XYZ file of C-alpha atoms in Angstrom:
375
model
C 13.642 -47.883 -21.351
C 14.398 -47.271 -17.568
C 17.302 -49.509 -17.148
C 19.381 -47.954 -19.928
C 18.402 -44.606 -18.615
C 19.686 -45.244 -15.124
C 22.896 -46.778 -16.614
C 23.582 -43.369 -18.373
C 23.746 -41.688 -14.811
C 27.296 -42.760 -14.708
C 28.267 -40.502 -17.527
C 29.448 -36.994 -16.343
C 27.409 -34.764 -18.384
C 27.015 -31.083 -17.721
C 23.506 -31.699 -16.355
C 24.744 -34.205 -13.799
C 27.781 -31.821 -12.686
C 25.245 -29.155 -12.133
C 23.248 -31.578 -9.952
C 26.218 -32.523 -7.917
C 27.249 -28.878 -7.302
C 23.625 -27.672 -6.478
C 23.197 -30.543 -3.977
C 26.385 -30.124 -2.308
C 27.028 -28.556 1.154
C 29.292 -25.852 -0.352
C 26.346 -24.627 -2.675
C 24.153 -24.301 0.264
C 26.748 -22.538 2.160
C 27.108 -19.982 -0.645
C 23.315 -19.300 -0.797
C 23.203 -19.064 2.849
C 25.780 -16.330 2.638
C 23.876 -14.427 -0.048
C 20.743 -14.685 2.041
C 22.290 -13.109 4.976
C 24.144 -10.428 3.044
C 20.916 -9.458 1.283
C 19.088 -9.064 4.557
C 21.860 -7.431 6.258
C 22.196 -4.631 3.599
C 18.511 -4.067 2.715
C 15.685 -1.663 3.899
C 13.066 -4.280 3.779
C 12.930 -4.496 7.661
C 11.227 -0.964 7.547
C 8.365 -2.061 5.529
C 6.136 -3.710 8.042
C 6.207 -3.687 11.877
C 7.176 -6.973 13.380
C 4.523 -8.036 15.918
C 5.025 -10.278 18.910
C 1.808 -12.009 18.263
C 1.298 -11.732 14.687
C -2.414 -12.615 13.149
C -1.839 -15.962 11.160
C -3.965 -17.596 8.653
C -3.160 -21.175 8.112
C -4.356 -22.415 4.682
C -4.763 -25.950 3.213
C -5.662 -26.691 -0.396
C -7.562 -30.030 -0.513
C -8.268 -31.365 -4.030
C -9.423 -34.503 -5.524
C -7.750 -37.895 -4.725
C -5.387 -38.914 -7.551
C -5.036 -42.557 -7.620
C -2.464 -44.151 -7.480
C -0.851 -41.507 -5.854
C -3.447 -41.267 -3.226
C -5.888 -43.716 -1.914
C -9.497 -42.976 -2.878
C -11.115 -41.052 0.019
C -7.709 -40.202 1.516
C -8.060 -36.468 1.357
C -11.027 -36.431 3.229
C -9.732 -38.951 5.715
C -6.733 -36.835 6.524
C -8.905 -33.775 6.828
C -10.993 -35.531 9.571
C -7.631 -36.211 11.269
C -6.416 -32.514 11.127
C -9.864 -31.527 12.429
C -9.993 -33.802 15.187
C -6.350 -34.034 16.217
C -4.690 -30.775 15.361
C -4.509 -28.029 18.169
C -4.587 -24.389 17.817
C -2.642 -22.776 20.878
C -2.333 -19.400 19.362
C -5.705 -19.213 17.809
C -4.564 -18.868 14.298
C -7.370 -18.686 11.765
C -7.653 -21.995 9.852
C -8.906 -21.738 6.268
C -9.567 -24.964 3.958
C -9.787 -24.380 0.164
C -11.887 -27.153 -1.483
C -10.283 -27.188 -4.928
C -12.285 -28.664 -7.949
C -13.866 -31.568 -6.313
C -15.400 -33.809 -8.815
C -17.432 -35.885 -6.343
C -20.256 -33.420 -5.074
C -21.020 -35.726 -2.250
C -17.582 -35.949 -1.128
C -17.300 -32.014 -1.400
C -20.450 -31.566 0.907
C -18.984 -33.914 3.321
C -15.736 -31.999 3.750
C -17.809 -28.600 3.920
C -19.848 -29.995 6.763
C -16.961 -31.340 8.541
C -14.986 -28.080 8.426
C -17.848 -25.843 9.361
C -18.862 -27.897 12.101
C -15.330 -27.649 13.380
C -15.725 -23.805 13.239
C -13.223 -23.128 10.676
C -13.326 -21.135 7.337
C -14.026 -22.980 4.035
C -13.792 -21.759 0.562
C -15.006 -23.797 -2.378
C -13.468 -23.687 -5.974
C -15.956 -25.662 -7.923
C -15.657 -27.908 -10.867
C -17.764 -27.019 -14.017
C -18.079 -29.814 -16.555
C -19.046 -27.374 -19.279
C -15.853 -25.335 -18.682
C -13.688 -28.508 -18.596
C -15.393 -29.691 -21.954
C -14.464 -26.349 -23.464
C -10.672 -27.041 -22.759
C -8.379 -28.701 -25.052
C -5.071 -30.767 -25.065
C -2.207 -28.812 -26.950
C 0.075 -31.109 -28.611
C 0.670 -28.287 -31.255
C 2.873 -26.763 -28.659
C 5.530 -29.324 -29.537
C 4.602 -29.368 -33.333
C 1.725 -31.667 -33.301
C 0.782 -35.192 -31.974
C 3.336 -37.169 -34.058
C 6.130 -35.412 -32.022
C 5.316 -37.791 -28.987
C 6.068 -40.730 -31.196
C 9.151 -39.296 -32.961
C 12.858 -40.219 -32.532
C 13.407 -36.627 -31.160
C 11.122 -37.289 -28.397
C 12.151 -40.768 -27.590
C 15.825 -39.949 -27.159
C 14.905 -37.538 -24.368
C 15.346 -38.631 -20.720
C 11.969 -39.695 -19.256
C 11.720 -36.763 -16.781
C 11.850 -34.352 -19.941
C 9.354 -36.569 -21.572
C 6.949 -36.425 -18.705
C 7.272 -32.565 -18.548
C 6.437 -32.085 -22.144
C 3.401 -34.412 -21.949
C 2.092 -32.754 -18.801
C 2.596 -29.256 -20.619
C 0.657 -30.545 -23.649
C -2.220 -31.388 -21.340
C -1.626 -28.218 -19.370
C -4.738 -26.481 -20.215
C -7.009 -29.234 -18.769
C -4.640 -29.612 -15.773
C -4.374 -26.174 -14.778
C -8.188 -26.207 -14.498
C -8.922 -29.595 -13.013
C -6.108 -29.744 -10.640
C -5.719 -25.763 -10.340
C -3.149 -26.085 -7.706
C -1.446 -22.628 -8.023
C -4.810 -21.074 -8.691
C -6.043 -22.376 -5.353
C -2.815 -21.289 -3.547
C -3.136 -17.907 -4.891
C -6.692 -17.703 -3.788
C -5.868 -18.846 -0.336
C -3.165 -16.353 -0.179
C -5.414 -13.450 -1.308
C -7.889 -14.410 1.441
C -5.302 -14.773 4.001
C -3.778 -11.258 3.329
C -7.157 -9.583 3.828
C -7.225 -10.355 7.569
C -3.697 -11.526 8.647
C 0.027 -10.459 9.015
C 1.175 -13.904 7.707
C -0.606 -16.607 5.698
C 0.926 -19.991 5.641
C -0.107 -21.897 2.366
C 0.028 -25.540 3.045
C -0.629 -28.600 0.862
C -3.723 -30.294 2.169
C -2.562 -33.054 4.132
C -0.025 -31.113 6.157
C -0.524 -31.408 9.868
C 1.035 -29.307 12.608
C 1.910 -30.884 16.109
C 1.640 -28.535 19.106
C 5.706 -28.351 19.129
C 5.301 -27.081 15.381
C 2.789 -24.466 16.432
C 4.895 -23.175 18.995
C 8.136 -23.250 16.917
C 6.332 -21.268 13.899
C 4.708 -18.766 16.249
C 8.244 -17.894 17.557
C 9.728 -17.993 14.020
C 7.258 -15.537 12.466
C 7.945 -12.839 15.141
C 11.796 -13.513 15.383
C 14.492 -11.766 13.443
C 15.235 -11.292 10.640
C 12.123 -9.288 9.581
C 11.601 -10.700 6.094
C 8.396 -11.452 4.029
C 8.711 -15.094 3.617
C 9.112 -18.181 5.771
C 10.270 -21.338 4.374
C 8.644 -24.099 6.302
C 10.360 -27.579 6.305
C 8.360 -30.662 5.753
C 8.397 -34.400 6.699
C 6.432 -37.358 5.625
C 4.351 -39.529 7.849
C 5.620 -42.948 7.060
C 3.771 -45.255 9.326
C 0.907 -45.268 11.839
C 1.836 -43.567 15.196
C 1.083 -40.891 17.644
C 1.214 -37.665 15.528
C 2.497 -35.619 18.478
C 5.610 -38.046 18.902
C 6.831 -37.503 15.311
C 10.271 -35.999 14.678
C 9.589 -32.602 13.653
C 13.158 -31.309 13.560
C 14.020 -29.213 10.413
C 15.140 -31.240 7.283
C 16.046 -30.118 3.809
C 15.224 -33.670 2.234
C 11.475 -32.766 1.104
C 10.033 -29.701 -0.802
C 9.091 -27.183 1.917
C 5.915 -25.237 2.451
C 5.897 -21.415 2.248
C 4.739 -18.624 4.491
C 3.924 -15.063 3.189
C 3.925 -11.849 5.107
C 1.216 -9.367 4.122
C 3.722 -7.246 2.223
C 5.314 -10.166 0.308
C 5.214 -9.272 -3.441
C 5.353 -12.791 -4.684
C 2.638 -15.454 -5.452
C 2.676 -18.937 -7.164
C 2.980 -18.963 -11.150
C -0.371 -20.164 -12.463
C 1.574 -20.743 -15.898
C 2.861 -24.069 -14.307
C 0.324 -27.018 -14.276
C 0.592 -29.476 -11.439
C 3.303 -31.959 -11.871
C 5.701 -29.305 -13.499
C 7.580 -26.974 -11.096
C 4.207 -25.598 -9.741
C 5.875 -24.783 -6.273
C 9.629 -25.081 -7.079
C 9.410 -22.087 -9.786
C 8.634 -19.898 -6.828
C 11.301 -21.400 -4.410
C 13.887 -20.899 -7.240
C 12.763 -17.330 -7.971
C 13.281 -16.489 -4.081
C 16.700 -18.155 -4.316
C 15.946 -21.013 -1.856
C 18.373 -23.827 -2.152
C 17.242 -27.079 -3.335
C 17.446 -29.595 -6.232
C 15.260 -27.411 -8.334
C 18.237 -24.812 -8.768
C 19.967 -27.587 -10.869
C 16.877 -27.872 -13.181
C 17.467 -26.428 -16.879
C 14.965 -24.073 -18.024
C 11.985 -25.181 -20.001
C 12.670 -24.862 -23.753
C 9.257 -23.804 -24.350
C 8.273 -21.507 -21.491
C 10.713 -18.423 -21.287
C 12.069 -17.939 -17.909
C 14.255 -15.004 -18.256
C 12.863 -12.918 -15.502
C 12.710 -15.568 -12.945
C 14.499 -13.615 -10.156
C 12.145 -11.919 -7.792
C 12.750 -8.492 -6.320
C 12.321 -10.256 -2.989
C 15.108 -12.812 -3.743
C 16.838 -14.100 -0.532
C 14.464 -12.193 1.709
C 13.287 -15.473 3.483
C 14.165 -17.096 6.836
C 13.671 -20.999 7.494
C 11.114 -22.335 9.951
C 12.672 -24.178 13.047
C 10.395 -27.195 12.946
C 8.904 -29.336 10.136
C 5.010 -29.599 9.321
C 4.086 -33.284 8.768
C 2.627 -34.616 5.555
C 0.066 -37.258 6.458
C 0.079 -40.564 4.646
C -1.329 -40.914 1.343
C -2.829 -44.168 2.323
C -1.142 -46.240 -0.434
C 1.011 -49.382 -0.107
C 0.926 -49.114 3.737
C 2.774 -45.814 3.864
C 5.624 -47.157 1.803
C 5.420 -44.205 -0.660
C 6.135 -41.816 2.182
C 9.514 -43.347 3.100
C 12.610 -41.355 2.631
C 13.904 -43.486 -0.238
C 10.748 -43.576 -2.129
C 11.169 -40.407 -4.168
C 11.125 -42.028 -7.445
C 8.191 -44.368 -6.702
C 6.154 -41.153 -5.528
C 7.203 -39.228 -8.786
C 6.188 -42.282 -11.031
C 2.679 -42.554 -9.358
C 2.145 -38.923 -9.349
C 2.725 -38.851 -13.107
C 0.396 -41.827 -13.703
C -2.220 -40.332 -11.301
C -2.142 -37.095 -13.457
C -2.923 -38.822 -16.688
C -5.361 -41.356 -15.223
C -7.402 -38.575 -13.730
C -7.447 -36.866 -17.004
C -8.726 -39.956 -18.757
C -11.495 -40.493 -16.213
C -12.630 -36.861 -16.336
C -12.574 -37.044 -20.003
C -14.905 -39.741 -20.042
C -17.266 -38.377 -17.405
C -17.527 -35.062 -19.173
C -17.463 -36.610 -22.853
C -14.703 -34.425 -23.849
C -14.520 -34.162 -27.620
C -10.712 -34.567 -27.836
C -10.412 -37.399 -25.398
C -8.672 -39.581 -28.009
C -5.589 -37.140 -28.062
C -4.584 -38.265 -24.445
C -3.353 -41.564 -25.566
C -1.386 -40.117 -28.335
C 0.489 -37.799 -25.910
C 1.056 -40.090 -23.202
C 2.387 -42.824 -25.614
C 1.761 -46.452 -26.091
C 3.854 -47.258 -22.901
C 1.502 -45.148 -20.698
C -0.043 -47.113 -17.630
C -3.286 -45.666 -17.807
């Protein structure tokens, strides 16, 4: 299935022409011009006074390990690394959101580690009864038979994955709750901070990054969003020695000023544009700009009133290793391997939790994922 699909990449379809354009330096230059023009002609700079030393909440979302994308226990292992080795030169508030932990012993361990380190911790609990009340929704696409139909099979594997995830979306939104947790963190940060940085759970800031971001937040232009680049830790080394120069190769993290109007769209389940939908609304350049709208989810009003009102961070946060395959999944050229392992992990986790909670519709999952599923 995959080999013929790869061979079709040689065909100059409209989608591939779009991909080439949106990944080109010319497109990035055009988008940068729009950003600067929007900032120069707007009155947004009058909304909030710029502080030389803004109050900052640094939020991280920590959820269940999703094998084989992450090694079992890796989330807490990375949490320990952050608590033990990350500095805090500007006394930012650190907030950790423990998101739907299934293993209560692991959750308890994480809570104790965070509180012993003197940081804030919020728990979004997992309730088996709530999970049991949720259902798979193959009827969104016409029913279970659709996933075995010729109409489905002729679609490219990425489209198939999106449709499968969306059919499982009701359970994924609850169990993985990625945008719900991000928005919860954002709401808590806005209460007491000028800026709230919402990071994925395994993101680490070196001393150099703290200094750079502190400067970025108080520097011109005075806009409500900071787009923070990210790099991946591919091998064991001294974290403070890592290259943290800005890069556009990875999906960035996002910082929100207290007056920012946007938040993450909770309609998107983990695995389908959960963060990139917001990046696209804000006009941040990246591969997501080339992605066609989802046929089953209208996106007519995707342009934000804050579109182009962002600035880029001058240093990259570091995403700690997932602990799988000796760090090979974190290599620059491993995007496809990461993608496939993430998709497999989503469905494997659903299967395991269905069994644990004795979900009445557990049998539908195999029909949605198909006979070739690697569950």
